[in-house]
Amino acid sequence: MGNLTLSDVSKTYGGTVNVLNDINLDITAGELIVFVGPSGCGKSTLLRMIAGLEKITGGDLAIDGQRMNDVPPAQRRIAMVFQSYALYPHMTVRENMAFALKLAKKSKEEIAEAVDEAARKLQLTDYLDRLPKALSGGQRQRVAIGRSIVRDPKIYLFDEPLSNLDAALRVATRIEIARLKEEMPDRTMIYVTHDQVEAMTLADRIVVLANKGIAQVGSPLELYEKPQNEMVATFIGSPAMNLLPGKITGTGAQTEVTLDAGGKTLSNVPTEASDMGKQVNIGVRPEHLEATDGEGLFTGHVDITEALGEVTLLYFETVGTDPALIAKLPGVHKDRRGQQVSMTAAPEHVHLFHEGQSLLYR
Ligand SMILES: Nc1ncnc2c1ncn2[C@@H]1O[C@H](COP(=O)(O)OP(=O)(O)O)[C@@H](O)[C@H]1O
Ligand SMILES: [Mg+2]
């Protein structure tokens, strides 16, 4: 088990600083949930409240149907892994992993079995007799995870566990975590990260936190394909979705939108007659803009190009847009710098937001 329910959970620091408001969330045992959101939006605070390290100032937290607000951390069967791994430097990997079980006065056999099993899951068997200083950063972080596995928690909480690692180790350790999750399909994991790729690849569901609340909960592809609001639309995906102001000038299954800067586009977001004339922001992801030789939707002067090898980013200015729009084109297009380009987008890739909310959801 390891079902988690947050009901109207709020946090106010020191009686005055309100950080989170009325968070409602149901997490099913075995899910891997990722919290993302801008720095300072309360990701760590929410995780620490679940762990019991921070007082819940409003609402209820339940684990498997039992109210947990006043249960001390050690009795919640939750393990938390932080960015800094804080291993005991004078103890071997085996001793580090065994430490909590020794304190709990478990038998030698029981400890050996738990440590060997955790080491196997984390590919640390060959390193059990080493000291932490003889390990890479990624291995150290796995030992830190191993220390919590031996206690067999129902719920694992990770707070940006990979952000101290360099890029290559981060990828390798991310894959280890994905494998670990597969080895423990019934254990719940909640993972905080600011890394989009970690969020998209690890999560069963992503929770986007913003403005003291939940902006959207959904599978990674739901958030990418059907963002509920401009916050999620611009937060998920890199570079961020382009937004341009316009007005609805034709309704129905295919909506016609006229850009304030001139030009028309179509969107597959269905609209009703009463939507006529509504001000909207039109959202198109950089990877969904296509260069055209004909009359494009957005025409502009390419200011900067960034060739990344597999793709090129074109920053171009059109009337009424600030900042510049970004297009991501496959291949190398450095020669486009200084040129006029014309771009279009297929209707299925044109998002519509009215007062910040997607017209897909209402
Ligand atoms: N102990 C504290 N006292 C007062 N404010 C705090 C405390 N801890 C965090 N905060 C504030 O709460 C907000 C959320 O912090 P945090 O949960 O650490 O954000 P995140 O992990 O999303 O970056 C921030 O504005 C931060 O300054
Ligand atoms: Mg944090």
PDB file of C-alpha atoms in Angstrom, residues 1-2 28-32 77 152-156 181 183-189:
ATOM      1  CA  MET A   1       0.000   0.000   0.000  1.00  0.00           C
ATOM      2  CA  GLY A   2       0.992   3.642  -0.159  1.00  0.00           C
ATOM      3  CA  THR A  28      -2.479   5.768  -5.929  1.00  0.00           C
ATOM      4  CA  ALA A  29      -0.029   3.245  -4.493  1.00  0.00           C
ATOM      5  CA  GLY A  30       2.658   2.462  -7.039  1.00  0.00           C
ATOM      6  CA  GLU A  31       2.468   5.746  -8.907  1.00  0.00           C
ATOM      7  CA  LEU A  32       5.512   7.857  -9.686  1.00  0.00           C
ATOM      8  CA  ARG A  77       6.886   4.597   6.617  1.00  0.00           C
ATOM      9  CA  ASP A 152      11.270  -0.755   3.307  1.00  0.00           C
ATOM     10  CA  PRO A 153       9.154   2.410   3.218  1.00  0.00           C
ATOM     11  CA  LYS A 154       5.778   2.545   1.454  1.00  0.00           C
ATOM     12  CA  ILE A 155       6.463   5.975   0.008  1.00  0.00           C
ATOM     13  CA  TYR A 156       9.698   7.468  -1.321  1.00  0.00           C
ATOM     14  CA  LYS A 181      10.792   2.015  -9.738  1.00  0.00           C
ATOM     15  CA  GLU A 183      11.693  -3.265  -9.348  1.00  0.00           C
ATOM     16  CA  MET A 184       9.291  -1.878  -6.758  1.00  0.00           C
ATOM     17  CA  PRO A 185       6.021  -1.520  -8.677  1.00  0.00           C
ATOM     18  CA  ASP A 186       3.901  -1.267  -5.537  1.00  0.00           C
ATOM     19  CA  ARG A 187       5.923   1.532  -3.910  1.00  0.00           C
ATOM     20  CA  THR A 188       4.802   5.123  -4.327  1.00  0.00           C
ATOM     21  CA  MET A 189       7.357   7.723  -5.355  1.00  0.00           C
TER      22      MET A 189
END
